[in-house]
Coordinates of C-alpha atoms in Angstrom, one line a residue:
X1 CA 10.0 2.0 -34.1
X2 CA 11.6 1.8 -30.8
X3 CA 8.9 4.4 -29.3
X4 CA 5.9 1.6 -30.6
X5 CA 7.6 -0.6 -29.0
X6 CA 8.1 1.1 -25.5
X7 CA 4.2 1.9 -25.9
X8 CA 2.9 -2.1 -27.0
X9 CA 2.5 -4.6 -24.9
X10 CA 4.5 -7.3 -26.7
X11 CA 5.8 -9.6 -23.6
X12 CA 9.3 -9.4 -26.0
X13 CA 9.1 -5.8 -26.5
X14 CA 12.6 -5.1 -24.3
X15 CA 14.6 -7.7 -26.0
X16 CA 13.4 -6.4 -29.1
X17 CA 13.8 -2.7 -28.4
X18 CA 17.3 -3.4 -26.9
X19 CA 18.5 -5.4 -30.1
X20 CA 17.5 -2.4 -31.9
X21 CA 19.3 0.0 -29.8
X22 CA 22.6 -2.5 -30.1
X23 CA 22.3 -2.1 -33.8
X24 CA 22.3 1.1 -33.9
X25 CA 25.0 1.4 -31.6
X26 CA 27.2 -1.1 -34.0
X27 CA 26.2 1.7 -36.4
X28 CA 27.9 4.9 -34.7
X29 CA 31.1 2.4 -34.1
X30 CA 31.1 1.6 -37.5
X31 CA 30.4 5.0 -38.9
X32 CA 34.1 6.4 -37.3
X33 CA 35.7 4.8 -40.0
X34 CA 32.9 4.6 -43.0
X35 CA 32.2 8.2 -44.3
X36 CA 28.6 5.8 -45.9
X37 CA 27.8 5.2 -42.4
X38 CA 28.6 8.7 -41.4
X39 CA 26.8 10.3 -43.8
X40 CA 23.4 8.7 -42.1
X41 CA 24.2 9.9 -38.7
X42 CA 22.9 7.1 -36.9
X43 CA 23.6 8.1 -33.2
X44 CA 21.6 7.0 -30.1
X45 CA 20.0 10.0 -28.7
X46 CA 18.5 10.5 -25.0
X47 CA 14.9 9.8 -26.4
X48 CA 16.6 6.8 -27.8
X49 CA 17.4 5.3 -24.4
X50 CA 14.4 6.5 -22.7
X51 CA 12.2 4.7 -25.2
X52 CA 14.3 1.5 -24.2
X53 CA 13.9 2.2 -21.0
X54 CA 10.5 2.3 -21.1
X55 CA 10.2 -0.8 -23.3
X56 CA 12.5 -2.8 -20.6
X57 CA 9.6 -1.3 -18.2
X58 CA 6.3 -2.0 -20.1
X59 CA 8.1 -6.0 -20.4
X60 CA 8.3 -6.3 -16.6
X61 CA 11.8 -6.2 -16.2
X62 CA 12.8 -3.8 -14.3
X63 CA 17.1 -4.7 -13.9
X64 CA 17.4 -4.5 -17.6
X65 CA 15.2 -1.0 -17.1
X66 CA 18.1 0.0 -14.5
X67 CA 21.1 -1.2 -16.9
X68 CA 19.6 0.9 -19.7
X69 CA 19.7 4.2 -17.3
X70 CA 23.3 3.2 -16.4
X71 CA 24.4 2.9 -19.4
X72 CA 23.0 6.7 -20.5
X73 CA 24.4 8.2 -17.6
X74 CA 27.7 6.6 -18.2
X75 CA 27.1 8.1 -22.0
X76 CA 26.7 11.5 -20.3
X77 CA 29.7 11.8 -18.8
X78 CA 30.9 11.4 -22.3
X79 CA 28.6 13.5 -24.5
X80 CA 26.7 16.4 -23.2
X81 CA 24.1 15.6 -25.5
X82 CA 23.0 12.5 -23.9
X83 CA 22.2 14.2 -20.0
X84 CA 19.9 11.9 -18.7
X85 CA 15.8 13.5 -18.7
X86 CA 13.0 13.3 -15.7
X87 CA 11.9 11.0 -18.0
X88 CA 14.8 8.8 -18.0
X89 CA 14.7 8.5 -14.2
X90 CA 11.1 8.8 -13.2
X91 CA 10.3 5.5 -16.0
X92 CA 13.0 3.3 -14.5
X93 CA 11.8 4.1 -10.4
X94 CA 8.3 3.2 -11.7
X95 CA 9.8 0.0 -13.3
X96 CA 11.3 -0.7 -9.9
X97 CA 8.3 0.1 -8.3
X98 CA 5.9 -1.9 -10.1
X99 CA 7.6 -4.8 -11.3
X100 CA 7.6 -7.9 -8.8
X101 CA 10.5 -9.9 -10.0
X102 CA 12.9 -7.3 -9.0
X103 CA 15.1 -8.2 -5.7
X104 CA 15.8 -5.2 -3.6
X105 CA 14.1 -3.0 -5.5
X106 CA 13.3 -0.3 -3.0
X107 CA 17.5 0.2 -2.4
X108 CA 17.7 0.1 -6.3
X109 CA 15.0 3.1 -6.4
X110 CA 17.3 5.0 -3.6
X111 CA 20.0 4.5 -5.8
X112 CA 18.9 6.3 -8.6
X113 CA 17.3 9.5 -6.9
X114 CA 20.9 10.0 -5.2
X115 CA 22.1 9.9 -8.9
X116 CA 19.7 13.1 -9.8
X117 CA 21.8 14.5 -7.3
X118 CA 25.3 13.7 -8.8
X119 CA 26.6 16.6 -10.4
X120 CA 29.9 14.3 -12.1
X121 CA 26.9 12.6 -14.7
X122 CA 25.1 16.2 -15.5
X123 CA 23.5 19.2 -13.8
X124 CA 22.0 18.6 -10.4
X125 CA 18.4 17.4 -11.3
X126 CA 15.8 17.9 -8.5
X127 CA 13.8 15.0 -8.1
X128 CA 10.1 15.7 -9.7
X129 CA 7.1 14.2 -7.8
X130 CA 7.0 11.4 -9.6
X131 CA 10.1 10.9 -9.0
X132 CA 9.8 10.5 -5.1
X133 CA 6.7 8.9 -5.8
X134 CA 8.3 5.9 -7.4
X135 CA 10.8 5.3 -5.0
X136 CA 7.9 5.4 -2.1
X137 CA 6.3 2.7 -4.3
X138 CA 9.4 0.6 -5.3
X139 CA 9.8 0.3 -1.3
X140 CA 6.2 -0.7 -1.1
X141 CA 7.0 -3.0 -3.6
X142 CA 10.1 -4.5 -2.3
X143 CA 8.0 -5.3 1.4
X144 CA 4.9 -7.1 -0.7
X145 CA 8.1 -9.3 -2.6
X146 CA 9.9 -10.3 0.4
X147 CA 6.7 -10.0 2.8
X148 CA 8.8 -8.0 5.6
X149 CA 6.4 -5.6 7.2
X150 CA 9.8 -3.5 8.8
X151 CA 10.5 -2.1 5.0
X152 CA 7.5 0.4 6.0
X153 CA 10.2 2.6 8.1
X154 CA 11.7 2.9 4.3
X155 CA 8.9 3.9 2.7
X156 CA 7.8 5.9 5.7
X157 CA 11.4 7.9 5.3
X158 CA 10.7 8.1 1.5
X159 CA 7.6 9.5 2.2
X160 CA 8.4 12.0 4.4
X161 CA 11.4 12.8 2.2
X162 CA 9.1 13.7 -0.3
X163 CA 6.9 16.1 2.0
X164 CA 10.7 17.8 2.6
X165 CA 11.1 18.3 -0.7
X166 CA 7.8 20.5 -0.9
X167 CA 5.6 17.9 -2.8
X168 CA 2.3 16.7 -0.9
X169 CA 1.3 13.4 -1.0
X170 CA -2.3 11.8 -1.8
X171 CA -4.3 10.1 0.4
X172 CA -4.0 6.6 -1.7
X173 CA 0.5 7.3 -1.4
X174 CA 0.0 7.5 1.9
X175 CA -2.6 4.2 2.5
X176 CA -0.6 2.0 0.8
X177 CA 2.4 3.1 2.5
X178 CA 0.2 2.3 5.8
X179 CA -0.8 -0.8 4.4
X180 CA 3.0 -2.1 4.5
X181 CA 3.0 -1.7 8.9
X182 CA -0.7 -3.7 9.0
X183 CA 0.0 -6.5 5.6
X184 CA 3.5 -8.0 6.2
X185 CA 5.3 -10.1 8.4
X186 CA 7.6 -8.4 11.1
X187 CA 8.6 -11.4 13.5
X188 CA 10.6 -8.6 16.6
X189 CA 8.0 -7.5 18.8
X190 CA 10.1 -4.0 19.8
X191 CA 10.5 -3.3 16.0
X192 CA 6.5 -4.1 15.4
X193 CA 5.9 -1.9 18.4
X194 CA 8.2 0.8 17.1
X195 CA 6.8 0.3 13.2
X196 CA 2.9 0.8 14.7
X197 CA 3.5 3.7 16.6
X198 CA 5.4 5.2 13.4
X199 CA 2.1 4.3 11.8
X200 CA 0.3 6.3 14.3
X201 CA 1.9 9.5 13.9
X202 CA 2.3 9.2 10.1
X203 CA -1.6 9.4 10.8
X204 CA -1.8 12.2 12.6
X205 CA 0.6 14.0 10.5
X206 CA -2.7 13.6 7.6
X207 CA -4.5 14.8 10.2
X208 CA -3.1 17.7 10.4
X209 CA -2.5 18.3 6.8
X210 CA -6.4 18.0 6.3
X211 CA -7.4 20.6 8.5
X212 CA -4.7 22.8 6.9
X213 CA -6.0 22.1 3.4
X214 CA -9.9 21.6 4.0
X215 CA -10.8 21.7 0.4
X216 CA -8.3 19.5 -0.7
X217 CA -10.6 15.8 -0.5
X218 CA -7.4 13.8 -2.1
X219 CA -5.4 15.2 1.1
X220 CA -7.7 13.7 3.6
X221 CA -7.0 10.3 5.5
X222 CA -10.2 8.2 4.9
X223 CA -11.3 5.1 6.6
X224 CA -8.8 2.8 5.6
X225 CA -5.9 4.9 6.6
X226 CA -7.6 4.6 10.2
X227 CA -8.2 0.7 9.4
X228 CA -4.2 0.1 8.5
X229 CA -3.3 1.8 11.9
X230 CA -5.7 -0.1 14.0
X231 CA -4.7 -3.5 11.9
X232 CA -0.8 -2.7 12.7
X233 CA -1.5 -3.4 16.3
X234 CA -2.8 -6.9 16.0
X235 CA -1.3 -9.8 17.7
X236 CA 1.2 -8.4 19.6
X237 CA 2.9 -10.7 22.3
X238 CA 3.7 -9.9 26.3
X239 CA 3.9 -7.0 27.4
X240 CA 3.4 -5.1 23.7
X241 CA -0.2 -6.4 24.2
X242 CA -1.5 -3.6 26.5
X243 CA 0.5 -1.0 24.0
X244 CA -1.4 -2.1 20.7
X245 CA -4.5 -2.3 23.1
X246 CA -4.9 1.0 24.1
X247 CA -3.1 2.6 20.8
X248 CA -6.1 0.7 18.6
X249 CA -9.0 2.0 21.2
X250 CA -7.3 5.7 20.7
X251 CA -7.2 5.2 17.0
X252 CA -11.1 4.4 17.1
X253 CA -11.8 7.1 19.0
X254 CA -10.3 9.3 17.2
X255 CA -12.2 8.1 14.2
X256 CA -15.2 8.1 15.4
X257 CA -15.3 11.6 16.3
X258 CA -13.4 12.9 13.0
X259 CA -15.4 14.7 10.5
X260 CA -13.1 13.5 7.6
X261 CA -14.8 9.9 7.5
X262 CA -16.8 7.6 9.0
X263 CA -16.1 3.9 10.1
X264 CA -17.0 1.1 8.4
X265 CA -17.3 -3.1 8.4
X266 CA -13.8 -3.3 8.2
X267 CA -13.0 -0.6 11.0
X268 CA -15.1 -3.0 13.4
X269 CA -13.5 -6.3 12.1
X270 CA -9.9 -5.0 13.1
X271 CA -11.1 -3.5 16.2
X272 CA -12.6 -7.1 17.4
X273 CA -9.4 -9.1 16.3
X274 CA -7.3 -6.1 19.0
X275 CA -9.6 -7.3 21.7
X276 CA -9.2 -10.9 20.4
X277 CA -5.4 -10.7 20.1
X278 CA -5.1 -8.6 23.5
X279 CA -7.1 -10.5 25.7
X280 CA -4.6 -10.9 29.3
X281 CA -6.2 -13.5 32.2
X282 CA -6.6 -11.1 34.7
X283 CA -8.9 -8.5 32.2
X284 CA -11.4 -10.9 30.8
X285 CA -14.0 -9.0 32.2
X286 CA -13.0 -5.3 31.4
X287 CA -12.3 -6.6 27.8
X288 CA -15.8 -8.4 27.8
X289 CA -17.5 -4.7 29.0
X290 CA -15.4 -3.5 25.8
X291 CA -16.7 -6.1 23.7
X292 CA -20.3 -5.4 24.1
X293 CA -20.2 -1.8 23.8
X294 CA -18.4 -2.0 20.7
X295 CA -20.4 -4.7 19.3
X296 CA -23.2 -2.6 20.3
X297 CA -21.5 0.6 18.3
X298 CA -21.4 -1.9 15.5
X299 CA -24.7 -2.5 15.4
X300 CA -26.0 0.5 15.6
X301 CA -24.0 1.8 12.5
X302 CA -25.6 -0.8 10.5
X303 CA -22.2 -2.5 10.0
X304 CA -22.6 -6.3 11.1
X305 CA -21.3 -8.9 9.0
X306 CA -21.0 -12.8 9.8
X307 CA -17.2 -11.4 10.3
X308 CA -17.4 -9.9 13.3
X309 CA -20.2 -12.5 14.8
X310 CA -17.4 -15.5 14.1
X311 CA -15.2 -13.2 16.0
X312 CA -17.5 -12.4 18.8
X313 CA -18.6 -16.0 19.5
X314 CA -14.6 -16.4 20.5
X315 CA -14.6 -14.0 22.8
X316 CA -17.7 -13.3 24.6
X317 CA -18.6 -15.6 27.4
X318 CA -21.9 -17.9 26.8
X319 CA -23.8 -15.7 28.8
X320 CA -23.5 -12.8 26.5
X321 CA -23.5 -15.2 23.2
X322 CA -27.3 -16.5 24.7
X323 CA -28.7 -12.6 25.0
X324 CA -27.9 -12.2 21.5
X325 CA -29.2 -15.5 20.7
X326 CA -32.9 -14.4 21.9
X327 CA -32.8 -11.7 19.6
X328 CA -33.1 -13.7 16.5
X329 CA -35.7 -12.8 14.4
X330 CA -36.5 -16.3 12.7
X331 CA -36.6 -18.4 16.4
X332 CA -38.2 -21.4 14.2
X333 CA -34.9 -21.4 11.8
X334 CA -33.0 -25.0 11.7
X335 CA -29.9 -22.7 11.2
X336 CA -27.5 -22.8 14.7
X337 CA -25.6 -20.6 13.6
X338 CA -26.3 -16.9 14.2
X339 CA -26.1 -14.7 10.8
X340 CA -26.9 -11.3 9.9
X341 CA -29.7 -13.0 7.6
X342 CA -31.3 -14.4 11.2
X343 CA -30.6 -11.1 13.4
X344 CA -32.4 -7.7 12.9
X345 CA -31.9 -6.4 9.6
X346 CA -31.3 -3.0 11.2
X347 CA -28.1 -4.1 12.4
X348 CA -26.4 -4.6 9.5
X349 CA -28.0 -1.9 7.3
X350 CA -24.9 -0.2 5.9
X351 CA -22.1 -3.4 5.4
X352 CA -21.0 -3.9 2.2
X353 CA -22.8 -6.5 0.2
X354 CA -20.1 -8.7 -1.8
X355 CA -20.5 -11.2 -3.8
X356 CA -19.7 -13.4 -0.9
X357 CA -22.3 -12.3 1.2
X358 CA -25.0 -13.0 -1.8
X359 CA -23.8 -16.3 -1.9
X360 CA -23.9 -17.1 1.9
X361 CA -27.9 -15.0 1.9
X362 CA -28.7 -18.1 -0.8
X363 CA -26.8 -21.0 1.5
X364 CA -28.5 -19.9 4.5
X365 CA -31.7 -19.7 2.7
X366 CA -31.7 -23.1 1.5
X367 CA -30.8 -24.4 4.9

């Protein structure tokens, strides 16, 4: 019963599992002085608190999760029978990891891998890969609750850990720990600074592992590992400017002569908000020259989107906005504004068409 309930997805199915659990525990109590009781041998075994566990988990709390996994591996210390399973550990990291209620849930995580290592509760279990992953995640997890960008220097550490430990991981493990330095708030310039060059050479460390393991596709960085790095050195401040600057410019570079992948929309809408977040009085026109070679790179990758021309129209002076006016391809439209729908379709062969963008080709063409 208590496994069904670990595997539905009954919003009660904890509390439910858990009252189960207590009755049963009432029930080995009880049976210490009823030789009835005794004679049913109603004990709690590890599967037995793994399958609360997991029911805890699959209801989206992730303390109660953690207070089940206590509670075996204070059981343990009592009972070798009851040494705590992967199992045991790997569900309740991935509770952590996963649930978004859950206040500091990446320390939590770190908590429970030292405890595989605690040889006072049972034998010195070694972490399993899912293991390490869920405490990369629970960390990823804790900087999307709290929106603090500077837990990616946890999960960076976690992740690393994890290569330590001889375990290699994907490409998507590795994005969304990117994703942490480029998504979320971090307010200290010398941190941000620090956290994006992290970013950087977590990068280049995927680098390296894809030329080492060329067969290996779930190894290799793809476009949006390059895409987090170049977002993480947006809108610096001072100084810091000229750092994320030429760090984002190396980063495209370096894309854009990799074999691994190839850039896309996106790639081009981070690089423009760099040189829109970057732009220093006495550089206008070196970051203008920029500008128009890379919207020209843009456009001859059949990437443009609206995106980038909302962008561009902020930070290319009037005389470059009126060369790109006279290559419109509908001169007679009544529509001011410049679109990929009234530029040459060539230009933006190869963006993504979303939803959005077949809602704004029906807008425009009503206009």
């Amino acid at each position: 019963y208590l496994n069904i309930l670990a595997k539905s997805n009954y919003e009660n199915a904890g509390k439910r599992a858990q009252n189960v659990f207590d009755q049963l525990t009432d029930y080995s109590i009880a049976s210490i002085f009823d030789d009835k009781l005794k004679s049913l041998q109603l004990q709690a075994d590890v599967i037995t608190y793994n399958s609360v566990i997991n029911a805890w988990s699959q209801s989206g709390n992730a303390d109660n999760a953690v207070s089940m996994l206590r509670r075996l591996l204070l059981a343990s210390k009592k009972s070798d029978s009851l040494i705590p399973s992967y199992i045991s550990f790997s569900t309740t990291l991935h509770s952590l990891a996963k649930n978004n209620a859950t206040p500091d849930c990446g320390l939590k995580a770190e908590e429970i891998l030292l405890e595989m290592y605690d040889k006072t509760h049972h034998d010195s279990l070694r972490p399993s890969e899912s293991c390490h992953v869920g405490v990369v995640k629970a960390w990823i997890n804790d900087a999307k609750n709290n929106n603090d960008g500077t837990k990616y220097l946890d999960a960076e550490a976690a992740l690393l850990r994890m290569r330590d430990e001889g375990f290699q991981p994907n490409t998507q493990l590795y994005n969304d720990v990117l994703s942490v330095a480029s998504e979320y708030c971090i307010e200290h310039q010398n941190i941000k600074l620090q956290i994006a060059n992290q970013a950087r050479n977590l990068l280049s460390l995927m680098v390296e592992d894809a030329k080492k393991h060329r067969r290996k596709q779930q190894l290799h960085p793809d476009v949006y590992s390059f895409n987090n790095v170049i977002k993480a050195n947006i809108d610096f401040q001072g100084a810091a400017k000229r750092d994320g600057f030429f760090a984002a410019i190396d980063i495209f570079n370096s894309l854009s002569q990799s074999d691994l992948c190839n850039a896309n929309d996106q790639t081009f809408i981070q690089m423009f908000k760099v040189l829109q977040t970057s732009i220093m009085e006495q550089e206008v026109e070196e970051h203008t020259v920029l500008c128009e070679e890379l919207f020209r790179n843009c456009c001859e990758a059949g990437l443009l989107t609206n995106a980038v021309l909302r962008i561009i129209e902020n930070i290319l002076p009037k005389s470059s906005i009126k060369r790109l006016e006279a290559c419109r391809t509908n001169k007679e439209s009544t529509d001011d504004r410049l679109t990929v729908y009234n530029l040459p379709s060539d230009w933006s062969r190869n963006r993504r068409k979303g939803q959005n963008q077949k809602r704004n080709r029906k807008r425009y063409t009503k206009r």
